[in-house]
PDB file of C-alpha atoms and ligand atoms in Angstrom:
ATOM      1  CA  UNK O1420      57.222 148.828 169.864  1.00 34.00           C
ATOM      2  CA  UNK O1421      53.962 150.344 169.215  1.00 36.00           C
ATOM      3  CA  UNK O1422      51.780 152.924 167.125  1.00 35.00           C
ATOM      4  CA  UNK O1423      52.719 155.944 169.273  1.00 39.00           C
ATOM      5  CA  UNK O1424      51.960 159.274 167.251  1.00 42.00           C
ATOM      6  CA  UNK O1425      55.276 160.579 168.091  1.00 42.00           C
ATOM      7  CA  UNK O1426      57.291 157.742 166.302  1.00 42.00           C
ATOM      8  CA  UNK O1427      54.868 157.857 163.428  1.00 45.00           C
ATOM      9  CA  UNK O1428      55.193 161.881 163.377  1.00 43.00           C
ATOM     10  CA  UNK O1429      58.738 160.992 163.638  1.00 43.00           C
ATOM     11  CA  UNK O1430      59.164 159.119 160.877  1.00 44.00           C
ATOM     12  CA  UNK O1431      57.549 161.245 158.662  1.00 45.00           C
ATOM     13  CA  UNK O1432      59.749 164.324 159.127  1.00 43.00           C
ATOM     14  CA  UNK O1433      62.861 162.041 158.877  1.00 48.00           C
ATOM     15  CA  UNK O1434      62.076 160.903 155.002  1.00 56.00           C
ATOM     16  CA  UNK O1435      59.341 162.421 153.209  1.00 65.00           C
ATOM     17  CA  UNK O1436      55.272 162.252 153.356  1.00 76.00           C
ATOM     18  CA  UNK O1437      53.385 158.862 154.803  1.00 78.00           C
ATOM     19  CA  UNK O1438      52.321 158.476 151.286  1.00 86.00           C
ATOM     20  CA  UNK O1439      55.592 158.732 149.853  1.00 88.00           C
ATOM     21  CA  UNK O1440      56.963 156.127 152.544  1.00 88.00           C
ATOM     22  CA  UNK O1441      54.103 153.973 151.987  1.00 91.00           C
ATOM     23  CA  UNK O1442      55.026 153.690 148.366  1.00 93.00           C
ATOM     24  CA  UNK O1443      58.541 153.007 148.702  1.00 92.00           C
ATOM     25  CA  UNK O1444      57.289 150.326 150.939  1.00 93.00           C
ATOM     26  CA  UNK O1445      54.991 148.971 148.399  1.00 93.00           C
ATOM     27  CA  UNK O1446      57.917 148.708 145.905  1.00 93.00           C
ATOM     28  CA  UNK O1447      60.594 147.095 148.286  1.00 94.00           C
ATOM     29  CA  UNK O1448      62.102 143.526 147.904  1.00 95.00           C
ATOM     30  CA  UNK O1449      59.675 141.750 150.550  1.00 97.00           C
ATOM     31  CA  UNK O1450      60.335 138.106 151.254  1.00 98.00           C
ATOM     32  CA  UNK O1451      58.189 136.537 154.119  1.00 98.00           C
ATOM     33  CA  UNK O1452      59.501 133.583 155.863  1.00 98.00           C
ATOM     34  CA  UNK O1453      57.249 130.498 156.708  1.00 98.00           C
ATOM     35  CA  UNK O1454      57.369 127.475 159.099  1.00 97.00           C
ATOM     36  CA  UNK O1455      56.400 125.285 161.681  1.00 97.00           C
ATOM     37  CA  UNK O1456      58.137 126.257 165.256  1.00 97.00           C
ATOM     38  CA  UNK O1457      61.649 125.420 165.789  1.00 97.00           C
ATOM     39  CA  UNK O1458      61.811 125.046 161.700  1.00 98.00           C
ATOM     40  CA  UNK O1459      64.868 126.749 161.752  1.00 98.00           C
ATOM     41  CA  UNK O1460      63.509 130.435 160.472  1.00 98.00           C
ATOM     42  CA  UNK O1461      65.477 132.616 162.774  1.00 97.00           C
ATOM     43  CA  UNK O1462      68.456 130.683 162.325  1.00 98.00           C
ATOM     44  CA  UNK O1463      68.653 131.122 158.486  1.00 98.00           C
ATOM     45  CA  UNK O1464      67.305 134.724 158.825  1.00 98.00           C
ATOM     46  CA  UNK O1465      70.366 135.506 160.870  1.00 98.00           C
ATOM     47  CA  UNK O1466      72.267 133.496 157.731  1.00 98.00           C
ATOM     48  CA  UNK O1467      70.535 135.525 154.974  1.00 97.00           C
ATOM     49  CA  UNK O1468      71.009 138.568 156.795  1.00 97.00           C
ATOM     50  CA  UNK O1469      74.879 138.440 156.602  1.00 97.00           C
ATOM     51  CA  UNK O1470      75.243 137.409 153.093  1.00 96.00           C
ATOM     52  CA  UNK O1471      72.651 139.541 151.317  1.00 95.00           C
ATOM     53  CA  UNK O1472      72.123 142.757 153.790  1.00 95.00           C
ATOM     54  CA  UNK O1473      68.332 142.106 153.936  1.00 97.00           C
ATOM     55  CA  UNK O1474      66.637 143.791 157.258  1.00 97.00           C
ATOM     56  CA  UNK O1475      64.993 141.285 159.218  1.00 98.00           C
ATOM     57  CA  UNK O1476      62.154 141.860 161.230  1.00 98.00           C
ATOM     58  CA  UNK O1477      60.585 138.797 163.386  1.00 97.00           C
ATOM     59  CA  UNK O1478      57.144 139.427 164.500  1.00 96.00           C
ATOM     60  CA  UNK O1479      57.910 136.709 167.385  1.00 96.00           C
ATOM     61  CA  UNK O1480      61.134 139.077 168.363  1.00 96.00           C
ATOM     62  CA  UNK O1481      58.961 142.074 168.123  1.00 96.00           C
ATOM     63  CA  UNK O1482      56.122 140.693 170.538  1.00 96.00           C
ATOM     64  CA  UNK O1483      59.003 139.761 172.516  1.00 96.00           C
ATOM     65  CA  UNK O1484      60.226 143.263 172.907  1.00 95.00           C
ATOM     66  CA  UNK O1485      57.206 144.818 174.046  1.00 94.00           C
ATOM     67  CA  UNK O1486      56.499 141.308 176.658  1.00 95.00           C
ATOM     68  CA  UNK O1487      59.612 142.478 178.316  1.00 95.00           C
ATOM     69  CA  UNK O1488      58.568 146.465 178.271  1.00 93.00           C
ATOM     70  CA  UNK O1489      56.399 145.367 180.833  1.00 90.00           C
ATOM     71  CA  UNK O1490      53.589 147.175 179.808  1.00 93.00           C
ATOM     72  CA  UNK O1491      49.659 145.829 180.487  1.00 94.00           C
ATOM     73  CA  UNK O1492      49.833 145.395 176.395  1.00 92.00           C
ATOM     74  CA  UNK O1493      52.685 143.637 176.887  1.00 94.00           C
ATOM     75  CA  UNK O1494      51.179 141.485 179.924  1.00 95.00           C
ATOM     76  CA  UNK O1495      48.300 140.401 178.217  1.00 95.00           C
ATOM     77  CA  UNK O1496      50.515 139.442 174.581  1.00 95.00           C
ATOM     78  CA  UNK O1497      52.495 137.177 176.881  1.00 95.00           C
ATOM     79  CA  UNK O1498      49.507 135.157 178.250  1.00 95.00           C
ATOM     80  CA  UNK O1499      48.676 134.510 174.596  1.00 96.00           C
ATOM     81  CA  UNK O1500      51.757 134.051 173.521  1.00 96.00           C
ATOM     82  CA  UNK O1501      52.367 131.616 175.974  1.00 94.00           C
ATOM     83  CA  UNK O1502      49.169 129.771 175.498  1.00 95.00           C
ATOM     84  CA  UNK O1503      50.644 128.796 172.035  1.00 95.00           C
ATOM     85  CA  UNK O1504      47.617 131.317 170.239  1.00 96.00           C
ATOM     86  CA  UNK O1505      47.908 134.180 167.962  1.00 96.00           C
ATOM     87  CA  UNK O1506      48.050 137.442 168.373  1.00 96.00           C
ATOM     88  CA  UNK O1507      45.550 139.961 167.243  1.00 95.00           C
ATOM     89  CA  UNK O1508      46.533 140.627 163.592  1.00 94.00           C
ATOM     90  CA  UNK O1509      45.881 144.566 163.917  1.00 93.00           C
ATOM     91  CA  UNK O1510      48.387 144.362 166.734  1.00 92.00           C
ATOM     92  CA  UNK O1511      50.661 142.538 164.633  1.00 96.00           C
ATOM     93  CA  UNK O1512      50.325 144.606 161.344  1.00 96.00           C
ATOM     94  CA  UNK O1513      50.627 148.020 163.092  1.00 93.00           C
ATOM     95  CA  UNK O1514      54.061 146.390 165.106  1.00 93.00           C
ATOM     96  CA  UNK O1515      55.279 145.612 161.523  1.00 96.00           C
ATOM     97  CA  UNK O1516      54.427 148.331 159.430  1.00 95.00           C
ATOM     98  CA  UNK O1517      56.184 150.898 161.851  1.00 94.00           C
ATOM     99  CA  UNK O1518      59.206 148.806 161.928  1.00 96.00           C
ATOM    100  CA  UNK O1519      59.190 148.139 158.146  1.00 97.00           C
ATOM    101  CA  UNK O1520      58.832 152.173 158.162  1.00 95.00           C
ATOM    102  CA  UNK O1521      61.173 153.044 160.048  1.00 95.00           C
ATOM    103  CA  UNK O1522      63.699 151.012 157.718  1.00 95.00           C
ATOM    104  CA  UNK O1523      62.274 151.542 154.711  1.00 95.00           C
ATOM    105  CA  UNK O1524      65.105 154.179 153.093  1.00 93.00           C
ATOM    106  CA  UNK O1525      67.953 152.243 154.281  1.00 93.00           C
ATOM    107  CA  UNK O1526      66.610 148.129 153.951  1.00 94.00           C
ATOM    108  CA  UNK O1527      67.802 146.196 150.798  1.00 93.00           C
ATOM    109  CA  UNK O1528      65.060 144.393 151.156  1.00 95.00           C
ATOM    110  CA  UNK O1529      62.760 142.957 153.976  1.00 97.00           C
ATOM    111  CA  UNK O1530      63.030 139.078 155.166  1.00 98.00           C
ATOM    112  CA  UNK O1531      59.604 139.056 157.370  1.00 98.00           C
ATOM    113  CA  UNK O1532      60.057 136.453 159.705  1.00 98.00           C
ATOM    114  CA  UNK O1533      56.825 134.470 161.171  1.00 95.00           C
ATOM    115  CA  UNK O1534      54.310 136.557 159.051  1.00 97.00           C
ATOM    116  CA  UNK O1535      51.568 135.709 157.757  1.00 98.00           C
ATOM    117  CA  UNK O1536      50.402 132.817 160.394  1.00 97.00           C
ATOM    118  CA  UNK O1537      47.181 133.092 158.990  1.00 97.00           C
ATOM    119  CA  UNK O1538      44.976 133.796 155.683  1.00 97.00           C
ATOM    120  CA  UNK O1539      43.640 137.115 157.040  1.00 97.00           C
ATOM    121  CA  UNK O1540      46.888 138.443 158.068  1.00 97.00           C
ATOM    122  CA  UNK O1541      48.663 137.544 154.368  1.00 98.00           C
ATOM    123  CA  UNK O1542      45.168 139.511 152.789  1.00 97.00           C
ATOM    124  CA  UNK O1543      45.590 142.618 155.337  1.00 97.00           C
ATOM    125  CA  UNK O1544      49.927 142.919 155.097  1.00 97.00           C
ATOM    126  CA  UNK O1545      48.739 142.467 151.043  1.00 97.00           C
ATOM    127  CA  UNK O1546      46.324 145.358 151.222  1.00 96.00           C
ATOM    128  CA  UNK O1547      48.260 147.426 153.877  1.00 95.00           C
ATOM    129  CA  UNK O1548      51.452 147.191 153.071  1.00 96.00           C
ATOM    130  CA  UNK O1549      52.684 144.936 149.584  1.00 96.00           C
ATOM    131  CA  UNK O1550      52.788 142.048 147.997  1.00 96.00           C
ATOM    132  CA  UNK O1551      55.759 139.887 148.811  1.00 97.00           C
ATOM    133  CA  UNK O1552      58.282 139.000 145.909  1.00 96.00           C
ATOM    134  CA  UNK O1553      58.694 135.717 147.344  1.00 97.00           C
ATOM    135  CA  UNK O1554      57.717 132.995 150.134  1.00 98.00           C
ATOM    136  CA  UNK O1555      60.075 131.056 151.810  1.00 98.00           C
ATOM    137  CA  UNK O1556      58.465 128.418 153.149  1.00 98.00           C
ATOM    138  CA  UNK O1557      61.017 126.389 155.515  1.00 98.00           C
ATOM    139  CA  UNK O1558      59.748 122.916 156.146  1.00 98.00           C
ATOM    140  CA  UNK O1559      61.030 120.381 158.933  1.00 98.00           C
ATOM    141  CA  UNK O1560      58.944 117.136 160.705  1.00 98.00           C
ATOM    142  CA  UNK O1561      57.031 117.913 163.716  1.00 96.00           C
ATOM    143  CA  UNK O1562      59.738 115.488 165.035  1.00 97.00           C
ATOM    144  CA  UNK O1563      62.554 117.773 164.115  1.00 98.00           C
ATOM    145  CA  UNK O1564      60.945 120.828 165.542  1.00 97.00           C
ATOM    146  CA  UNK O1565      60.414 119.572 168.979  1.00 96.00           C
ATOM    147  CA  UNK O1566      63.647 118.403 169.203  1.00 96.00           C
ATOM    148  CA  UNK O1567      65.250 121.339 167.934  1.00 97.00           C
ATOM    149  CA  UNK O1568      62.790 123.529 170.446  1.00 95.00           C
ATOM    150  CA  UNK O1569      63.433 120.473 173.886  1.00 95.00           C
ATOM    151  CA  UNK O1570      67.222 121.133 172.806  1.00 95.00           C
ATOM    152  CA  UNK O1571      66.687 125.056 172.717  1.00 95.00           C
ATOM    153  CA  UNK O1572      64.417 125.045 175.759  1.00 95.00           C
ATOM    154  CA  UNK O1573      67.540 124.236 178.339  1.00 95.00           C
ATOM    155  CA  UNK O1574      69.104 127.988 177.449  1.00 96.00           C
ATOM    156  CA  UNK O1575      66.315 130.153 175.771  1.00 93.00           C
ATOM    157  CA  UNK O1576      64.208 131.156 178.657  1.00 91.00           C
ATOM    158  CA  UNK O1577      61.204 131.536 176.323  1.00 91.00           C
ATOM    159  CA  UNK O1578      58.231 131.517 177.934  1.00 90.00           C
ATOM    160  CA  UNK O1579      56.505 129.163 174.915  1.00 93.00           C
ATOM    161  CA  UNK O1580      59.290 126.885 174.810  1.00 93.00           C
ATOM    162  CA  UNK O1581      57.867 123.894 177.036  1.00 92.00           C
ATOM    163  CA  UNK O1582      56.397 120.731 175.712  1.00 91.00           C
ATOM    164  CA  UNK O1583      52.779 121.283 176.145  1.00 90.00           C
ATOM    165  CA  UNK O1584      53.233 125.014 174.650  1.00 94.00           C
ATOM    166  CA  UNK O1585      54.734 123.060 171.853  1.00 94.00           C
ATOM    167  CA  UNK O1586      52.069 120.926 171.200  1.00 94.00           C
ATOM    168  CA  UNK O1587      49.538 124.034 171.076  1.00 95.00           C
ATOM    169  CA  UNK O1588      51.715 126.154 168.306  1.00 95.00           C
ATOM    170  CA  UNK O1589      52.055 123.390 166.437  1.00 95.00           C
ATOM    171  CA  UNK O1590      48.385 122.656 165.949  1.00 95.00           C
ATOM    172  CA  UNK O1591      47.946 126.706 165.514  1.00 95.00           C
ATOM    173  CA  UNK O1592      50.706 126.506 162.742  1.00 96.00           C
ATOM    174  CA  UNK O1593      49.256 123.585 161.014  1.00 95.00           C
ATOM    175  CA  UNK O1594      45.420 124.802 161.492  1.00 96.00           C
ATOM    176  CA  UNK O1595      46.189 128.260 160.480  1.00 96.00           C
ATOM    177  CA  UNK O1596      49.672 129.212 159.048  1.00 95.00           C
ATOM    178  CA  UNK O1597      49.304 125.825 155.683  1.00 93.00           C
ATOM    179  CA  UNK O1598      46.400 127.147 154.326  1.00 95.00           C
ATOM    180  CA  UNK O1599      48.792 130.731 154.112  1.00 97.00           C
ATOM    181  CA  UNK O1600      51.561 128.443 152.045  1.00 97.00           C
ATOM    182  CA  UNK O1601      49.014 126.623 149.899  1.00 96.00           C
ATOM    183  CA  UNK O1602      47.733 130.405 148.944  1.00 96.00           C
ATOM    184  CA  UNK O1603      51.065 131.702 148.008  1.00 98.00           C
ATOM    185  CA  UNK O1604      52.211 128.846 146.295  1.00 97.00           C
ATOM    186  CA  UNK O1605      49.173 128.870 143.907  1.00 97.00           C
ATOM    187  CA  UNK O1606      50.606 132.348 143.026  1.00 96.00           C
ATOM    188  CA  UNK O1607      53.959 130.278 141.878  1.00 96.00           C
ATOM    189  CA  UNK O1608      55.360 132.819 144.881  1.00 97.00           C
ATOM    190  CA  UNK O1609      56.464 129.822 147.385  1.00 98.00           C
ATOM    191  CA  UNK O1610      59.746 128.003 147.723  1.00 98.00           C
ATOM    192  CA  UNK O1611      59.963 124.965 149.492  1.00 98.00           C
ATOM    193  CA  UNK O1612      62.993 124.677 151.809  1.00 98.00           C
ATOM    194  CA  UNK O1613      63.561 121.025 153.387  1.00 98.00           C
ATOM    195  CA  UNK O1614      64.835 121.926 156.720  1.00 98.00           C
ATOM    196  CA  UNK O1615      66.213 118.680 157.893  1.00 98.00           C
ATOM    197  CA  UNK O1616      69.896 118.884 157.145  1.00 98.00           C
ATOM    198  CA  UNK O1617      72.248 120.864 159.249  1.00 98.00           C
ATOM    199  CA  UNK O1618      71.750 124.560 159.315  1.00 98.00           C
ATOM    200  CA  UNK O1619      74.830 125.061 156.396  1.00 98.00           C
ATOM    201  CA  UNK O1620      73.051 122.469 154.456  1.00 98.00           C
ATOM    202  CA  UNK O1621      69.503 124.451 154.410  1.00 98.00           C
ATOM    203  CA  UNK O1622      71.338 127.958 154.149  1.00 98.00           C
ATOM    204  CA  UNK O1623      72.815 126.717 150.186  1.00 98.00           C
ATOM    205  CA  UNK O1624      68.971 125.657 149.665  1.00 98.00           C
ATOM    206  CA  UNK O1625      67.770 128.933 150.723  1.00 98.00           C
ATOM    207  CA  UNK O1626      70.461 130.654 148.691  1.00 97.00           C
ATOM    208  CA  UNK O1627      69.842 129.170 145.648  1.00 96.00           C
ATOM    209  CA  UNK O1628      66.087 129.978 146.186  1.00 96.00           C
ATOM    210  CA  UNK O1629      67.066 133.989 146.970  1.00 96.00           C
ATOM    211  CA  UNK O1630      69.263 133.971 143.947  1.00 94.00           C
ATOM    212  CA  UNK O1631      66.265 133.022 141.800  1.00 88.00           C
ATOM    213  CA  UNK O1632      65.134 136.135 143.051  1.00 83.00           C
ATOM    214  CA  UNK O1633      65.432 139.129 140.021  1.00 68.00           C
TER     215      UNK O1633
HETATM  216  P1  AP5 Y2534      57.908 133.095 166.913  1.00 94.83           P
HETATM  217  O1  AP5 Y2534      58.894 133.783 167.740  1.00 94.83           O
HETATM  218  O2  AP5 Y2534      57.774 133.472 165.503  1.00 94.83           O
HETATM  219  O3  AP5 Y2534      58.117 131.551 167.119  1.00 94.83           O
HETATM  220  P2  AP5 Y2534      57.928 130.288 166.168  1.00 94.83           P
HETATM  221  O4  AP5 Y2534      57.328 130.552 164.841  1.00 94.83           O
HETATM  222  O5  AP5 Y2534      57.250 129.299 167.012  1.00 94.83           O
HETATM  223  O6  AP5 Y2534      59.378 129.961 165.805  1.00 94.83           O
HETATM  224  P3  AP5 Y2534      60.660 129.913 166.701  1.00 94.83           P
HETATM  225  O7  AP5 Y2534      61.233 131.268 166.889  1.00 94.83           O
HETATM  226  O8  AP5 Y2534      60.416 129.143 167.955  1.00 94.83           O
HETATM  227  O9  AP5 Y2534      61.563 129.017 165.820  1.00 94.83           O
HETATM  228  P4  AP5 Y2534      62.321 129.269 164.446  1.00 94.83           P
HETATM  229  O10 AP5 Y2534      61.602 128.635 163.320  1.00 94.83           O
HETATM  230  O11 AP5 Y2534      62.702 130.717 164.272  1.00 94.83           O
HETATM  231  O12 AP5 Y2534      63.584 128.384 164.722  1.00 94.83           O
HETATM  232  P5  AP5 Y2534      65.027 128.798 165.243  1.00 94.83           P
HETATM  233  O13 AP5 Y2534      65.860 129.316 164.124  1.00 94.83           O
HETATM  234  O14 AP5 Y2534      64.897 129.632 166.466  1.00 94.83           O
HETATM  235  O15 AP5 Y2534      56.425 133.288 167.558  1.00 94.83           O
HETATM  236  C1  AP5 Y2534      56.196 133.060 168.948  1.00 94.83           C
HETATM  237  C2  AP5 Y2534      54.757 133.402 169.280  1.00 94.83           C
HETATM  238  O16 AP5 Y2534      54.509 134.805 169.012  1.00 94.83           O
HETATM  239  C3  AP5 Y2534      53.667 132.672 168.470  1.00 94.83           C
HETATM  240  O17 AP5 Y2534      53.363 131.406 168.997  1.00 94.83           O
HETATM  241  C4  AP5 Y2534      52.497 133.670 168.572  1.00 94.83           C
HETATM  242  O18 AP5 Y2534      51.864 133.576 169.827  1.00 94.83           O
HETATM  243  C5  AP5 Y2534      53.197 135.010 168.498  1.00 94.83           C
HETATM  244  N1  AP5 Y2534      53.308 135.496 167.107  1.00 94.83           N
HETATM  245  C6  AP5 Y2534      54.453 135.614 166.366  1.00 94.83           C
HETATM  246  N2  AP5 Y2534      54.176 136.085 165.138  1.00 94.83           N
HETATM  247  C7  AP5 Y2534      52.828 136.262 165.099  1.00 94.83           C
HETATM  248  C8  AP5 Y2534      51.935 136.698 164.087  1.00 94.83           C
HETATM  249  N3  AP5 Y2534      52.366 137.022 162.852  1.00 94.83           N
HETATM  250  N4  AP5 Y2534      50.609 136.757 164.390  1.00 94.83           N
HETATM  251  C9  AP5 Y2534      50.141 136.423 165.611  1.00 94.83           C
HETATM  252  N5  AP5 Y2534      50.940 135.984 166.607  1.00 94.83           N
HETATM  253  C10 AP5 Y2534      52.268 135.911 166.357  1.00 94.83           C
HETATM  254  O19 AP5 Y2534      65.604 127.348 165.601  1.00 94.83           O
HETATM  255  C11 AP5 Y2534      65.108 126.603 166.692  1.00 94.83           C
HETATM  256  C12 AP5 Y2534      66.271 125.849 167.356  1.00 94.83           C
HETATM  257  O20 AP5 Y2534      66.790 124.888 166.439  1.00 94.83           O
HETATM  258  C13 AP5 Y2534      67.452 126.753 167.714  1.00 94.83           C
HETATM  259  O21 AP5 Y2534      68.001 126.305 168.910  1.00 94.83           O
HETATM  260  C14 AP5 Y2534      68.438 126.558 166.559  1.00 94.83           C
HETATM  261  O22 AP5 Y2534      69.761 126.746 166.933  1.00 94.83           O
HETATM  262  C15 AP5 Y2534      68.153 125.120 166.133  1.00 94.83           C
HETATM  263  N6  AP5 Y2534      68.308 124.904 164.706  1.00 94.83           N
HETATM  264  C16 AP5 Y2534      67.860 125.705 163.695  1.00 94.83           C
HETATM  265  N7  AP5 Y2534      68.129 125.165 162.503  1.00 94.83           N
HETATM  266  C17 AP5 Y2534      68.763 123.987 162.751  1.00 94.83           C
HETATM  267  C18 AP5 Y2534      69.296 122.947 161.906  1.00 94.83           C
HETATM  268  N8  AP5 Y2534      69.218 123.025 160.584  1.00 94.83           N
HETATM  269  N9  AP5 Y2534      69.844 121.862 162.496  1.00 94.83           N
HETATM  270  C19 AP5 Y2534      69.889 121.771 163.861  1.00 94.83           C
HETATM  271  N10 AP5 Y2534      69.441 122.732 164.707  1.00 94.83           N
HETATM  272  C20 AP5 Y2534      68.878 123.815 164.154  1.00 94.83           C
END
């Protein structure tokens, strides 16, 4: 992923003006999709995903991507990625706009997944891109997470997924991604999702909170 000319130029020919893509973006069905690590947001993602056709886009998955392109950008996003930190948010916007873009005339609507972690990034998408419709905000015990992410850890290969990486994204989530929730939700924009149960049991919560959706 990245903010080539070519793909931009690309994208443009394929469907109309930047301004004309940029305001079909503006109007789409955006939900974001909030949590601590190992809350579970991936998992219902994939859930929500089958049962209402949204196009999910994970700004964790799309870091990912461009780690394993091996490029020097991609080098230096896995040291801080790995320290448990956030990434630059014009990094992060420019990854997500292009791949919101490049969906925009087929998506039913976007689930963004991981984004905002942080008030500057929610102001910026806001400003850049649209106002979401609605914030899922999926909510588990630190407890929960680190077992979910110690369980995850024997198969997943992630780089971040390792106790003391843990321990650093969850103080980063807490620090900077709550005060994100606490803004939305004064906008009557959040829904609370207790992520404790199994996976089936949070997937009817989060239904009945994307049904409430007009
Ligand atoms: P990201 O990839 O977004 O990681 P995260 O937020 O830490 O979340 P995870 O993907 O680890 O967990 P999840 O909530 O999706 O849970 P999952 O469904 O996988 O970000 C990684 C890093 O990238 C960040 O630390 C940062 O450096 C960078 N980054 C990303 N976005 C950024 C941004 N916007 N700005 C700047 N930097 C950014 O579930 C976890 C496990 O639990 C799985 O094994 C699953 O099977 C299991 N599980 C799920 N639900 C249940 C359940 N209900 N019961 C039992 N097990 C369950």
């Amino acid at each position: 992923m990245g903010c080539g000319n070519s793909k931009s130029a690309a994208i443009s020919s394929a469907g109309g003006s930047d301004s004309v893509r940029d305001n079909k973006l503006k109007k789409s069905k955006i939900v974001f999709v909030v949590g601590g690590p190992g809350s579970g947001k991936g998992t219902q993602c994939e859930r929500i995903v089958g049962k209402y056709g949204f196009t999910h886009l994970s700004t964790g998955d799309l870091l990912r991507a461009e780690v394993t392109s091996g490029t020097e950008r991609g080098q230096r996003l896995n040291a801080i990625m790995s320290r448990g930190e956030l990434v630059p948010m014009e990094t992060v916007l420019q990854m997500l706009k292009d791949a919101m873009l490049f969906k925009v005339d087929s998506a039913k609507g976007f689930l963004i997944d991981g984004y905002p972690r942080e008030l500057s990034q929610a102001e910026a998408f806001e400003k850049k891109i649209a106002i979401p419709k609605l914030v899922l905000y999926i909510n588990a015990s630190s407890e929960t997470m680190m077992e979910r992410l110690m369980n995850r850890a024997k198969t997943s290969g992630r780089a971040d997924d390792k106790a003391e990486t843990f321990k650093a994204r969850l103080q980063t989530y807490y620090e900077a991604t709550e005060p994100v929730v606490q803004r939305y939700d004064s906008k009557g924009l959040v829904k609370k999702i207790s992520a404790e149960g199994t996976a089936d049991e949070v997937f009817k919560l989060v239904c009945e909170a994307l049904d409430s959706l007009k």
